[in-house]
Amino acid sequence: MQPLQNKFVNIHIPKTAGTTLRSHLSWVLGNVSGGKSKLIGIDQGIDGMEYFEGLKQAFAQRLPDIMSDGMQVMSGHYRYRDIADLLSPIRDKITLVTFVRDPIGRTLSDYFYSVSSRHSAPEAFVAAYPTFEEYLSNAGQVNKQLNYLRPHDGATVEETIDCATRNLDFIGVTEQFDADFAELMAAAGQPFEHLPRGNVNPDRDAMLDARERHLDQLNEVLKWEYQLFDAIRKHRNIPT
């Protein structure tokens, strides 16, 4: 891997070990000399705006901070197409990263997190999706990896694969998080040590049960996600 810049922008796709990534990066930042390094979280947008538009505006407001002295990291639930133009003037000065995950595992984790007390508004989520079957019927909910990485609204999976593999500097895979994080830090010339994973989903039994009962439907609704996931693993030379 080519040496990477020490100004990181992470596209945090939900339930792809983003919390663990932040905790690991925070540890690294704590070991960077100078005291000017920081982690800039962009998970809340601007009040009164549509969710992703609010995140885009919050990202734009905080973006100048990434050019401060020292290692800087911006991480949030913004989409690639919402930040690409904002990054264009400094694109050669930053490292753009994301992590992806096996689509069925990610979808199950996302659902069971959203209906739990760990979520900020589980009641509203359950009201919108009273059953797992209704959740799976909403393509915008279950195909989040494709949605977050699309270069424009309505982009095909082929266009998204081409854009992601050409324009992101590093795409990690959650299933091999430790090895990928070590590779990412080595390319950036930063320290690394194995740390505990964060935000591990406690609903493993319920997830396994839901996977068994809905496997055919999961495979069908996530077929484009698997096309994206398999293409990224091929791009990384990870056996499929």
Coordinates of C-alpha atoms in Angstrom, one line a residue:
M1 CA 0.0 0.0 0.0
Q2 CA 1.2 3.5 -0.8
P3 CA 1.9 5.8 2.2
L4 CA -1.3 7.6 3.4
Q5 CA -1.9 11.1 4.6
N6 CA -2.5 11.7 8.3
K7 CA -5.7 13.6 7.7
F8 CA -8.4 10.8 7.8
V9 CA -12.0 11.1 6.6
N10 CA -14.0 8.0 7.5
I11 CA -17.4 7.2 5.9
H12 CA -19.0 5.4 8.8
I13 CA -21.5 3.0 7.4
P14 CA -23.8 1.8 10.3
K15 CA -22.8 -1.4 12.0
T16 CA -19.5 -1.9 10.3
A17 CA -17.3 -1.6 13.4
G18 CA -17.3 2.2 13.3
T19 CA -17.4 2.6 17.0
T20 CA -14.4 0.2 17.4
L21 CA -12.6 2.2 14.6
R22 CA -13.2 5.4 16.5
S23 CA -11.9 4.0 19.8
H24 CA -8.8 2.6 18.1
L25 CA -8.2 5.9 16.3
S26 CA -8.6 7.7 19.6
W27 CA -5.9 5.5 21.2
V28 CA -3.6 6.3 18.2
L29 CA -4.4 10.0 18.5
G30 CA -3.5 9.9 22.2
N31 CA 0.0 8.7 21.2
V32 CA 0.6 11.3 18.6
S33 CA 2.9 14.0 19.9
G34 CA 2.1 17.7 19.9
G35 CA -1.3 17.6 21.5
K36 CA -3.1 19.0 18.5
S37 CA -4.6 15.8 17.1
K38 CA -8.3 15.2 17.5
L39 CA -11.2 13.1 16.5
I40 CA -14.0 15.1 14.8
G41 CA -17.3 13.2 15.0
I42 CA -20.1 14.2 12.6
D43 CA -23.1 12.1 13.6
Q44 CA -25.6 14.9 14.2
G45 CA -26.7 17.2 11.5
I46 CA -28.3 20.7 11.5
D47 CA -31.6 21.1 13.3
G48 CA -34.5 21.6 10.8
M49 CA -32.7 19.9 7.9
E50 CA -33.3 16.6 6.3
Y51 CA -30.9 14.0 7.9
F52 CA -28.3 13.6 5.2
E53 CA -28.4 17.3 4.2
G54 CA -27.9 18.3 7.8
L55 CA -24.9 15.9 8.1
K56 CA -23.5 17.4 4.9
Q57 CA -23.7 20.9 6.3
A58 CA -22.2 19.9 9.6
F59 CA -19.4 18.2 7.7
A60 CA -18.8 21.4 5.7
Q61 CA -18.6 23.5 8.8
R62 CA -16.1 21.3 10.5
L63 CA -14.0 20.4 7.5
P64 CA -11.4 23.2 8.0
D65 CA -10.5 21.7 11.3
I66 CA -8.9 18.7 9.5
M67 CA -6.1 20.8 8.2
S68 CA -4.9 21.7 11.7
D69 CA -1.4 20.6 12.8
G70 CA -1.0 16.9 13.7
M71 CA -3.1 13.9 12.8
Q72 CA -6.8 14.6 12.4
V73 CA -9.7 12.3 11.9
M74 CA -13.3 13.1 10.8
S75 CA -15.8 10.3 11.1
G76 CA -19.5 10.2 10.6
H77 CA -22.6 8.8 9.0
Y78 CA -22.4 11.0 5.9
R79 CA -22.6 9.6 2.4
Y80 CA -19.8 9.7 -0.2
R81 CA -21.8 11.7 -2.7
D82 CA -22.5 14.4 -0.1
I83 CA -18.9 15.0 0.8
A84 CA -17.0 14.3 -2.4
D85 CA -17.2 17.8 -3.8
L86 CA -16.4 19.3 -0.4
L87 CA -13.2 17.3 -0.2
S88 CA -12.1 18.0 -3.8
P89 CA -9.9 21.1 -3.0
I90 CA -7.9 19.1 -0.4
R91 CA -8.3 15.6 -1.8
D92 CA -4.6 15.0 -2.2
K93 CA -4.0 16.0 1.5
I94 CA -6.5 13.6 3.1
T95 CA -7.0 9.8 3.3
L96 CA -10.6 8.7 2.6
V97 CA -11.5 5.4 4.2
T98 CA -14.5 3.2 5.0
F99 CA -15.2 -0.3 6.3
V100 CA -17.7 -2.8 4.8
R101 CA -19.2 -5.9 6.3
D102 CA -20.9 -9.1 5.2
P103 CA -24.4 -7.8 4.3
I104 CA -26.5 -10.3 6.2
G105 CA -24.5 -9.8 9.4
R106 CA -24.6 -6.0 9.0
T107 CA -28.3 -5.9 8.3
L108 CA -29.2 -8.2 11.3
S109 CA -26.9 -6.1 13.6
D110 CA -28.5 -2.9 12.4
Y111 CA -32.0 -4.1 13.0
F112 CA -31.4 -5.6 16.5
Y113 CA -29.5 -2.5 17.6
S114 CA -32.3 -0.2 16.3
V115 CA -35.0 -2.0 18.3
S116 CA -32.9 -2.1 21.5
S117 CA -32.6 0.4 24.3
R118 CA -29.1 1.1 23.0
H119 CA -30.6 3.1 20.2
S120 CA -31.5 6.7 20.7
A121 CA -35.2 6.3 19.6
P122 CA -36.2 2.6 19.6
E123 CA -39.9 3.3 20.0
A124 CA -40.0 5.3 16.8
F125 CA -38.1 2.7 14.9
V126 CA -40.4 -0.1 16.1
A127 CA -43.4 2.0 15.2
A128 CA -42.0 2.3 11.6
Y129 CA -41.0 -1.3 11.4
P130 CA -43.1 -3.5 13.8
T131 CA -41.6 -6.7 12.4
F132 CA -38.3 -7.8 10.9
E133 CA -40.2 -8.7 7.7
E134 CA -41.4 -5.1 7.3
Y135 CA -37.8 -3.9 7.9
L136 CA -36.5 -6.1 5.1
S137 CA -39.2 -4.8 2.7
N138 CA -37.5 -1.3 2.9
A139 CA -34.6 -1.3 0.4
G140 CA -33.3 2.0 1.8
Q141 CA -32.9 0.4 5.2
V142 CA -31.2 -2.8 4.3
N143 CA -29.0 -1.7 1.4
K144 CA -27.1 0.9 3.4
Q145 CA -23.6 0.0 2.2
L146 CA -24.6 0.6 -1.4
N147 CA -26.5 3.8 -0.4
Y148 CA -23.6 5.3 1.5
L149 CA -21.1 4.6 -1.2
R150 CA -23.1 5.6 -4.3
P151 CA -21.5 8.4 -6.3
H152 CA -24.9 9.9 -7.1
D153 CA -28.5 9.2 -6.4
G154 CA -29.7 6.2 -8.3
A155 CA -26.2 5.0 -9.2
T156 CA -26.0 1.3 -10.1
V157 CA -24.1 -1.2 -8.2
E158 CA -21.5 -1.3 -11.0
E159 CA -21.1 2.5 -10.9
T160 CA -20.8 2.3 -7.1
I161 CA -18.1 -0.4 -7.2
D162 CA -16.1 1.5 -9.8
C163 CA -16.3 4.8 -7.8
A164 CA -15.5 3.2 -4.4
T165 CA -12.5 1.2 -5.6
R166 CA -11.1 4.2 -7.6
N167 CA -11.7 7.0 -5.1
L168 CA -11.4 5.6 -1.6
D169 CA -7.8 5.2 -0.4
F170 CA -8.6 2.3 1.9
I171 CA -11.7 0.0 2.2
G172 CA -11.5 -2.3 5.2
V173 CA -13.5 -5.4 5.9
T174 CA -15.1 -5.7 9.4
E175 CA -14.6 -9.5 9.5
Q176 CA -10.8 -8.9 9.6
F177 CA -10.9 -5.6 11.4
D178 CA -7.6 -6.0 13.5
A179 CA -5.5 -7.0 10.4
D180 CA -7.0 -4.2 8.3
F181 CA -6.6 -1.5 11.0
A182 CA -3.0 -2.6 11.5
E183 CA -2.5 -2.2 7.7
L184 CA -4.1 1.2 7.7
M185 CA -2.0 2.5 10.5
A186 CA 1.2 1.1 9.1
A187 CA 0.5 2.9 5.8
A188 CA 0.0 6.1 7.8
G189 CA 3.2 5.6 9.8
Q190 CA 1.2 5.4 13.1
P191 CA 1.5 3.1 16.1
F192 CA -0.8 0.1 16.5
E193 CA -1.6 -2.4 19.2
H194 CA -4.5 -4.9 19.5
L195 CA -7.3 -3.3 21.5
P196 CA -10.6 -4.7 22.8
R197 CA -13.5 -4.4 20.3
G198 CA -16.3 -1.9 21.2
N199 CA -20.0 -1.9 20.8
V200 CA -20.3 -5.7 20.3
N201 CA -24.0 -6.6 19.7
P202 CA -25.4 -8.7 22.6
D203 CA -28.3 -10.1 20.5
R204 CA -26.3 -12.9 18.9
D205 CA -28.9 -15.6 19.6
A206 CA -31.8 -13.5 18.2
M207 CA -29.7 -12.6 15.2
L208 CA -28.8 -16.3 14.5
D209 CA -32.5 -17.2 14.8
A210 CA -33.6 -14.4 12.4
R211 CA -30.9 -15.4 9.9
E212 CA -32.1 -19.0 9.9
R213 CA -35.8 -18.1 9.5
H214 CA -35.3 -15.4 6.9
L215 CA -32.2 -16.5 5.0
D216 CA -33.9 -16.7 1.6
Q217 CA -35.4 -13.3 1.9
L218 CA -32.1 -11.8 3.2
N219 CA -30.2 -13.2 0.2
E220 CA -32.7 -11.8 -2.2
V221 CA -33.0 -8.3 -0.8
L222 CA -29.2 -8.1 -0.3
K223 CA -28.1 -9.4 -3.7
W224 CA -26.8 -6.0 -4.8
E225 CA -25.0 -5.6 -1.4
Y226 CA -23.3 -8.9 -1.9
Q227 CA -22.2 -7.8 -5.4
L228 CA -20.6 -4.7 -3.9
F229 CA -19.1 -6.6 -0.9
D230 CA -17.6 -9.4 -3.1
A231 CA -16.2 -6.8 -5.5
I232 CA -14.5 -5.0 -2.7
R233 CA -13.0 -8.2 -1.3
K234 CA -11.7 -9.0 -4.8
H235 CA -10.2 -5.5 -5.0
R236 CA -8.5 -6.1 -1.7
N237 CA -7.4 -9.7 -2.8
I238 CA -9.4 -11.2 0.1
P239 CA -10.7 -14.7 -0.8
T240 CA -14.5 -14.8 -1.3

